[in-house]
């Protein structure tokens, strides 16, 4: 007979709770089957937008809406929100290149044209200036890097050292 004072082993279902997860990861997993019924979705485009157009352009524009002619799944129009009219002009000049990149990424001729809507996206903030270490820290850094040959590794280590030295000053 079993001992009444022992606790029976706990049954597990195979799932573990790893802590908080990003809502976007959960929502994409839940909505993707629903969106798949309708074909290509703007959510898919938004998730992969930087890979399609590059990180520089992705900071300045964002896909808003994808529409197709009645009864078709190709030759659609992608409406893109832009930060300013200047960005819309830049994208208009790169129109064919962007359409080609998106269609190549998707593996089919999904887009035929782009439409732009100004607003709906905030312009990116300029990057803060790099921290400046004290002259003594800069001298120590130069001395520690003196034995390394000139090249990209030495430059990268120098940038890292300056950032860490400036952070330690705060």
Coordinates of N, CA and C in Angstrom, one line a residue:
X1 N 0.8 -1.2 0.0 CA 0.0 0.0 0.0 C 0.9 1.2 0.0
X2 N 0.3 2.3 -0.5 CA 1.1 3.6 -0.6 C 1.0 4.3 0.8
X3 N 2.1 5.0 1.0 CA 2.1 5.8 2.3 C 1.3 7.1 2.1
X4 N 0.3 7.3 3.1 CA -0.6 8.4 2.9 C 0.1 9.8 3.2
X5 N 1.3 9.8 3.7 CA 2.0 11.0 4.0 C 2.8 11.5 2.8
X6 N 3.0 10.7 1.8 CA 3.8 11.2 0.6 C 2.8 11.8 -0.4
X7 N 3.4 12.8 -1.1 CA 2.6 13.5 -2.1 C 2.8 12.9 -3.4
X8 N 1.7 12.6 -4.1 CA 1.9 11.9 -5.4 C 2.6 12.8 -6.4
X9 N 3.3 12.3 -7.3 CA 4.0 13.1 -8.3 C 3.0 13.9 -9.1
X10 N 3.4 15.1 -9.5 CA 2.6 16.0 -10.2 C 2.6 15.7 -11.7
X11 N 1.4 15.7 -12.3 CA 1.3 15.4 -13.7 C 1.7 16.7 -14.5
X12 N 2.4 16.5 -15.5 CA 2.7 17.6 -16.4 C 2.1 17.4 -17.8
X13 N 1.8 18.5 -18.4 CA 1.2 18.4 -19.7 C 2.2 18.6 -20.8
X14 N 3.4 18.8 -20.5 CA 4.4 19.0 -21.5 C 4.7 20.5 -21.9
X15 N 4.0 21.4 -21.3 CA 4.2 22.8 -21.5 C 4.9 23.4 -20.3
X16 N 5.8 24.3 -20.6 CA 6.4 25.0 -19.5 C 6.2 26.5 -19.6
X17 N 6.1 27.1 -18.5 CA 5.9 28.5 -18.5 C 7.3 29.2 -18.4
X18 N 7.7 29.8 -19.4 CA 9.1 30.4 -19.4 C 9.1 31.9 -19.0
X19 N 7.9 32.4 -18.6 CA 7.9 33.8 -18.2 C 7.1 34.6 -19.3
X20 N 7.2 35.9 -19.1 CA 6.4 36.8 -20.1 C 7.0 36.6 -21.5
X21 N 6.0 36.7 -22.4 CA 6.4 36.6 -23.9 C 5.8 37.8 -24.6
X22 N 6.4 38.2 -25.7 CA 6.0 39.3 -26.4 C 4.6 39.0 -27.0
X23 N 3.7 40.0 -26.9 CA 2.3 39.9 -27.4 C 2.3 39.6 -28.9
X24 N 3.3 40.2 -29.6 CA 3.3 40.1 -31.0 C 3.5 38.6 -31.4
X25 N 4.4 37.9 -30.7 CA 4.7 36.5 -30.9 C 3.4 35.6 -30.7
X26 N 2.7 35.9 -29.7 CA 1.5 35.2 -29.4 C 0.4 35.5 -30.4
X27 N 0.2 36.8 -30.7 CA -0.9 37.2 -31.6 C -0.7 36.7 -33.0
X28 N 0.6 36.7 -33.5 CA 0.8 36.2 -34.8 C 0.5 34.7 -34.9
X29 N 0.9 34.0 -33.8 CA 0.6 32.5 -33.8 C -0.9 32.3 -33.8
X30 N -1.7 33.1 -33.2 CA -3.1 32.9 -33.1 C -3.9 33.4 -34.4
X31 N -3.4 34.5 -34.9 CA -4.1 35.1 -36.1 C -3.7 34.5 -37.4
X32 N -2.5 34.0 -37.5 CA -2.0 33.5 -38.8 C -2.9 32.5 -39.5
X33 N -3.5 31.5 -38.7 CA -4.4 30.6 -39.4 C -5.7 31.3 -40.0
X34 N -6.2 32.3 -39.2 CA -7.3 33.0 -39.7 C -7.0 33.8 -41.0
X35 N -5.8 34.5 -40.9 CA -5.4 35.3 -42.1 C -5.0 34.4 -43.3
X36 N -4.6 33.2 -43.1 CA -4.2 32.4 -44.2 C -5.4 32.1 -45.1
X37 N -6.6 32.0 -44.5 CA -7.8 31.8 -45.3 C -8.0 32.9 -46.4
X38 N -7.6 34.1 -46.0 CA -7.8 35.3 -46.9 C -6.6 35.5 -47.8
X39 N -5.5 34.7 -47.6 CA -4.3 34.9 -48.4 C -3.3 35.8 -47.7
X40 N -2.6 36.5 -48.5 CA -1.6 37.4 -48.0 C -2.2 38.5 -47.1
X41 N -1.6 38.8 -46.0 CA -2.1 39.8 -45.1 C -1.1 40.9 -44.8
X42 N -1.6 42.0 -44.4 CA -0.7 43.1 -44.0 C 0.1 42.8 -42.8
X43 N -0.4 41.9 -41.9 CA 0.3 41.5 -40.8 C 1.6 40.8 -41.2
X44 N 1.5 39.9 -42.2 CA 2.7 39.2 -42.7 C 3.7 40.2 -43.3
X45 N 3.2 41.2 -44.0 CA 4.1 42.2 -44.6 C 4.7 43.0 -43.5
X46 N 4.0 43.5 -42.5 CA 4.6 44.3 -41.5 C 5.7 43.5 -40.7
X47 N 5.4 42.2 -40.5 CA 6.4 41.4 -39.7 C 7.7 41.3 -40.5
X48 N 7.6 41.2 -41.8 CA 8.8 41.0 -42.6 C 9.2 42.2 -43.4
X49 N 8.6 43.3 -43.2 CA 8.9 44.5 -43.9 C 10.4 44.9 -44.0
X50 N 11.1 45.0 -42.8 CA 12.5 45.3 -42.9 C 13.3 44.4 -43.8
X51 N 13.0 43.1 -43.8 CA 13.8 42.2 -44.6 C 13.4 42.4 -46.1
X52 N 12.2 42.9 -46.4 CA 11.9 43.1 -47.8 C 12.5 44.4 -48.4
X53 N 12.4 45.5 -47.6 CA 12.8 46.8 -48.2 C 14.1 47.3 -47.6
X54 N 14.6 46.6 -46.6 CA 15.8 47.1 -45.9 C 15.5 47.9 -44.7
X55 N 16.4 47.9 -43.7 CA 16.1 48.6 -42.5 C 16.0 50.1 -42.6
X56 N 16.8 50.7 -43.5 CA 16.7 52.1 -43.7 C 15.4 52.6 -44.2
X57 N 14.9 51.9 -45.2 CA 13.5 52.3 -45.7 C 12.4 51.9 -44.7
X58 N 12.6 50.8 -44.0 CA 11.6 50.3 -43.1 C 11.3 51.3 -42.0
X59 N 12.4 52.1 -41.6 CA 12.2 53.1 -40.5 C 11.3 54.3 -41.0
X60 N 11.2 54.5 -42.3 CA 10.5 55.6 -42.9 C 9.1 55.3 -43.4
X61 N 8.8 54.1 -43.5 CA 7.5 53.7 -44.1 C 7.0 52.4 -43.5
X62 N 5.7 52.2 -43.6 CA 5.1 51.0 -43.1 C 3.9 50.6 -43.9
X63 N 3.7 49.3 -44.3 CA 2.5 48.9 -45.0 C 1.3 49.1 -44.2
X64 N 0.2 49.6 -44.9 CA -1.1 49.8 -44.2 C -2.1 48.9 -44.7
X65 N -2.3 48.8 -46.0 CA -3.4 48.0 -46.6 C -3.0 47.4 -47.9
X66 N -3.5 46.2 -48.1 CA -3.2 45.5 -49.3 C -4.5 45.1 -50.0
X67 N -4.7 45.6 -51.2 CA -6.0 45.3 -51.9 C -5.7 44.7 -53.3
X68 N -6.6 43.9 -53.7 CA -6.5 43.2 -55.0 C -7.7 43.5 -55.8
X69 N -7.6 43.4 -57.1 CA -8.8 43.4 -58.0 C -9.7 42.3 -57.6
X70 N -11.0 42.6 -57.9 CA -12.0 41.6 -57.5 C -11.7 40.2 -58.1
X71 N -11.7 39.2 -57.3 CA -11.5 37.8 -57.7 C -10.1 37.4 -58.0
X72 N -9.1 38.3 -57.8 CA -7.7 38.0 -58.1 C -6.9 38.0 -56.8
X73 N -5.8 37.2 -56.9 CA -4.8 37.2 -55.8 C -3.5 37.7 -56.1
X74 N -3.4 38.4 -57.3 CA -2.2 39.0 -57.7 C -2.5 40.4 -58.3
X75 N -1.4 41.1 -58.6 CA -1.5 42.5 -59.2 C -2.2 43.4 -58.2
X76 N -1.9 43.3 -57.0 CA -2.5 44.1 -55.9 C -1.9 45.5 -55.8
X77 N -2.5 46.3 -54.9 CA -2.0 47.6 -54.6 C -1.7 47.6 -53.1
X78 N -0.5 48.0 -52.7 CA 0.0 48.1 -51.4 C 0.0 49.6 -51.0
X79 N -0.8 49.9 -50.0 CA -0.8 51.3 -49.5 C 0.2 51.4 -48.3
X80 N 1.1 52.3 -48.5 CA 2.2 52.5 -47.5 C 2.1 53.8 -46.8
X81 N 2.2 53.8 -45.5 CA 2.3 55.0 -44.7 C 3.7 55.5 -44.7
X82 N 3.9 56.8 -45.0 CA 5.2 57.4 -45.0 C 5.3 58.6 -44.0
X83 N 6.5 58.9 -43.6 CA 6.7 59.9 -42.6 C 6.5 61.3 -43.1
X84 N 6.8 61.5 -44.4 CA 6.7 62.9 -45.0 C 6.5 62.8 -46.5
X85 N 6.2 63.9 -47.1 CA 6.1 63.9 -48.6 C 7.5 63.7 -49.2
X86 N 8.5 64.1 -48.6 CA 9.9 63.8 -49.2 C 10.1 62.3 -49.2
X87 N 9.7 61.6 -48.2 CA 9.9 60.1 -48.2 C 9.0 59.5 -49.3
X88 N 7.8 60.0 -49.5 CA 6.9 59.5 -50.6 C 7.6 59.7 -51.9
X89 N 8.2 60.9 -52.1 CA 8.9 61.1 -53.4 C 10.1 60.1 -53.6
X90 N 10.8 59.9 -52.5 CA 11.9 58.9 -52.6 C 11.4 57.5 -52.9
X91 N 10.3 57.1 -52.3 CA 9.8 55.8 -52.5 C 9.2 55.7 -53.9
X92 N 8.6 56.8 -54.4 CA 8.1 56.8 -55.8 C 9.2 56.6 -56.8
X93 N 10.4 57.1 -56.5 CA 11.5 56.9 -57.4 C 12.0 55.4 -57.3
X94 N 11.8 54.8 -56.2 CA 12.2 53.4 -56.0 C 11.0 52.4 -56.1
X95 N 10.0 52.9 -56.7 CA 8.7 52.1 -56.8 C 8.9 50.7 -57.4
X96 N 9.5 50.6 -58.5 CA 9.7 49.3 -59.2 C 10.6 48.4 -58.4
X97 N 11.7 49.0 -57.8 CA 12.6 48.2 -57.0 C 11.9 47.6 -55.7
X98 N 11.1 48.4 -55.1 CA 10.3 47.9 -53.9 C 9.3 46.8 -54.3
X99 N 8.6 47.1 -55.3 CA 7.6 46.1 -55.8 C 8.4 44.8 -56.2
X100 N 9.5 44.9 -56.8 CA 10.3 43.7 -57.2 C 10.8 43.0 -56.0
X101 N 11.3 43.7 -55.0 CA 11.8 43.1 -53.7 C 10.6 42.4 -53.0
X102 N 9.5 43.0 -52.9 CA 8.4 42.4 -52.1 C 7.9 41.2 -52.9
X103 N 7.7 41.2 -54.2 CA 7.3 40.1 -55.0 C 8.3 39.0 -54.9
X104 N 9.6 39.3 -55.0 CA 10.6 38.3 -54.9 C 10.6 37.6 -53.5
X105 N 10.4 38.4 -52.5 CA 10.3 37.9 -51.1 C 9.1 36.9 -51.0
X106 N 8.0 37.3 -51.6 CA 6.8 36.5 -51.5 C 6.8 35.3 -52.4
X107 N 7.6 35.4 -53.5 CA 7.7 34.3 -54.4 C 6.6 34.3 -55.5
X108 N 5.9 35.4 -55.6 CA 4.9 35.5 -56.7 C 4.6 36.9 -57.0
X109 N 3.9 37.2 -58.1 CA 3.7 38.6 -58.4 C 2.4 39.2 -57.7
X110 N 2.6 39.4 -56.4 CA 1.4 39.8 -55.6 C 1.1 41.3 -55.8
X111 N 2.2 42.1 -56.0 CA 2.0 43.6 -56.1 C 2.2 44.0 -57.5
X112 N 1.4 45.0 -57.9 CA 1.6 45.7 -59.2 C 1.9 47.2 -59.0
X113 N 1.4 47.7 -57.9 CA 1.6 49.2 -57.7 C 1.6 49.5 -56.2
X114 N 2.2 50.6 -55.9 CA 2.3 51.2 -54.5 C 1.5 52.5 -54.5
X115 N 0.8 52.7 -53.4 CA 0.1 53.9 -53.1 C 0.7 54.4 -51.8
X116 N 0.8 55.8 -51.6 CA 1.4 56.3 -50.4 C 0.4 57.2 -49.7
X117 N 0.4 57.1 -48.4 CA -0.4 57.9 -47.5 C 0.5 58.6 -46.5
X118 N 0.5 59.9 -46.5 CA 1.4 60.6 -45.6 C 0.8 60.6 -44.2
X119 N 1.6 60.3 -43.2 CA 1.2 60.3 -41.8 C 1.0 58.8 -41.3
X120 N 0.6 58.7 -40.1 CA 0.4 57.4 -39.5 C 1.7 56.7 -39.1
X121 N 2.8 57.3 -39.2 CA 4.0 56.8 -38.7 C 4.9 58.0 -38.3
X122 N 5.5 57.8 -37.1 CA 6.3 58.9 -36.6 C 7.7 58.8 -37.2
X123 N 8.3 60.0 -37.5 CA 9.7 59.9 -38.1 C 10.6 59.4 -37.0
X124 N 11.7 58.8 -37.4 CA 12.6 58.3 -36.5 C 13.4 59.4 -35.8
X125 N 13.7 59.2 -34.5 CA 14.5 60.1 -33.8 C 15.9 60.0 -34.2
X126 N 16.7 61.1 -34.2 CA 18.1 61.0 -34.5 C 18.8 60.2 -33.4
X127 N 19.8 59.5 -33.8 CA 20.6 58.7 -32.9 C 21.3 59.7 -31.9
X128 N 21.4 59.3 -30.6 CA 22.1 60.1 -29.7 C 23.6 60.2 -30.0
X129 N 24.3 61.2 -29.6 CA 25.7 61.3 -29.9 C 26.4 60.2 -29.1
X130 N 27.5 59.7 -29.7 CA 28.2 58.6 -28.9 C 28.8 59.2 -27.6
X131 N 28.9 58.4 -26.6 CA 29.5 58.9 -25.3 C 31.0 59.1 -25.5
X132 N 31.4 60.1 -24.8 CA 32.9 60.5 -24.8 C 33.5 60.2 -23.5
X133 N 34.5 59.3 -23.5 CA 35.2 59.0 -22.3 C 36.2 60.1 -21.8
X134 N 36.6 60.1 -20.6 CA 37.6 61.1 -20.1 C 38.9 60.9 -20.8
X135 N 39.7 62.0 -20.8 CA 41.0 61.8 -21.5 C 41.9 60.7 -20.9
X136 N 41.8 60.5 -19.6 CA 42.6 59.5 -18.9 C 42.2 58.1 -19.4
X137 N 40.8 57.9 -19.5 CA 40.3 56.6 -20.0 C 40.7 56.4 -21.5
X138 N 40.7 57.5 -22.2 CA 41.1 57.4 -23.7 C 42.5 57.0 -23.8
X139 N 43.4 57.5 -22.9 CA 44.8 57.2 -23.0 C 45.1 55.7 -22.6
X140 N 44.3 55.3 -21.6 CA 44.5 53.9 -21.2 C 44.0 52.9 -22.3
X141 N 42.9 53.3 -23.0 CA 42.4 52.5 -24.1 C 43.4 52.5 -25.2
X142 N 44.0 53.6 -25.6 CA 45.0 53.6 -26.7 C 46.2 52.8 -26.3
X143 N 46.6 52.8 -25.0 CA 47.8 52.0 -24.6 C 47.4 50.5 -24.7
X144 N 46.2 50.1 -24.3 CA 45.9 48.7 -24.3 C 45.7 48.2 -25.8
X145 N 45.4 49.1 -26.7 CA 45.2 48.7 -28.1 C 46.4 48.8 -28.9
X146 N 47.5 49.3 -28.4 CA 48.7 49.6 -29.1 C 49.4 48.4 -29.7
X147 N 49.2 47.3 -29.1 CA 49.9 46.0 -29.6 C 49.1 45.4 -30.8
X148 N 47.9 45.8 -31.0 CA 47.1 45.2 -32.0 C 47.4 45.8 -33.4
X149 N 47.4 45.0 -34.4 CA 47.6 45.6 -35.8 C 46.4 46.4 -36.2
X150 N 46.6 47.4 -37.0 CA 45.6 48.3 -37.5 C 44.6 47.5 -38.3
X151 N 43.3 47.8 -38.2 CA 42.3 47.1 -39.0 C 41.0 47.1 -38.3
X152 N 40.0 46.4 -38.9 CA 38.6 46.5 -38.4 C 38.5 46.0 -36.9
X153 N 39.3 45.0 -36.6 CA 39.1 44.5 -35.2 C 39.6 45.5 -34.2
X154 N 40.7 46.2 -34.5 CA 41.2 47.2 -33.6 C 40.2 48.4 -33.5
X155 N 39.6 48.8 -34.6 CA 38.6 49.8 -34.6 C 37.4 49.4 -33.8
X156 N 36.9 48.2 -33.9 CA 35.7 47.7 -33.2 C 36.0 47.7 -31.7
X157 N 37.2 47.2 -31.3 CA 37.5 47.1 -29.9 C 37.7 48.5 -29.3
X158 N 38.2 49.5 -30.1 CA 38.3 50.8 -29.7 C 36.9 51.5 -29.4
X159 N 36.0 51.2 -30.3 CA 34.6 51.8 -30.1 C 34.0 51.1 -28.9
X160 N 34.2 49.8 -28.7 CA 33.6 49.1 -27.6 C 34.2 49.7 -26.3
X161 N 35.5 49.9 -26.3 CA 36.2 50.4 -25.1 C 35.8 51.8 -24.8
X162 N 35.6 52.7 -25.8 CA 35.1 54.0 -25.5 C 33.7 54.0 -24.9
X163 N 32.9 53.2 -25.5 CA 31.5 53.1 -25.0 C 31.5 52.6 -23.5
X164 N 32.2 51.6 -23.2 CA 32.3 51.1 -21.8 C 32.9 52.1 -20.9
X165 N 34.0 52.8 -21.3 CA 34.6 53.8 -20.4 C 33.7 54.9 -20.2
X166 N 32.9 55.4 -21.2 CA 32.0 56.5 -21.0 C 30.8 56.0 -20.1
X167 N 30.4 54.8 -20.2 CA 29.3 54.3 -19.4 C 29.7 54.2 -17.9
X168 N 31.0 53.8 -17.7 CA 31.5 53.7 -16.3 C 31.6 55.1 -15.7
X169 N 31.8 56.1 -16.5 CA 31.9 57.5 -15.9 C 30.5 58.0 -15.3
X170 N 29.4 57.5 -15.9 CA 28.1 58.0 -15.4 C 27.8 57.6 -14.1

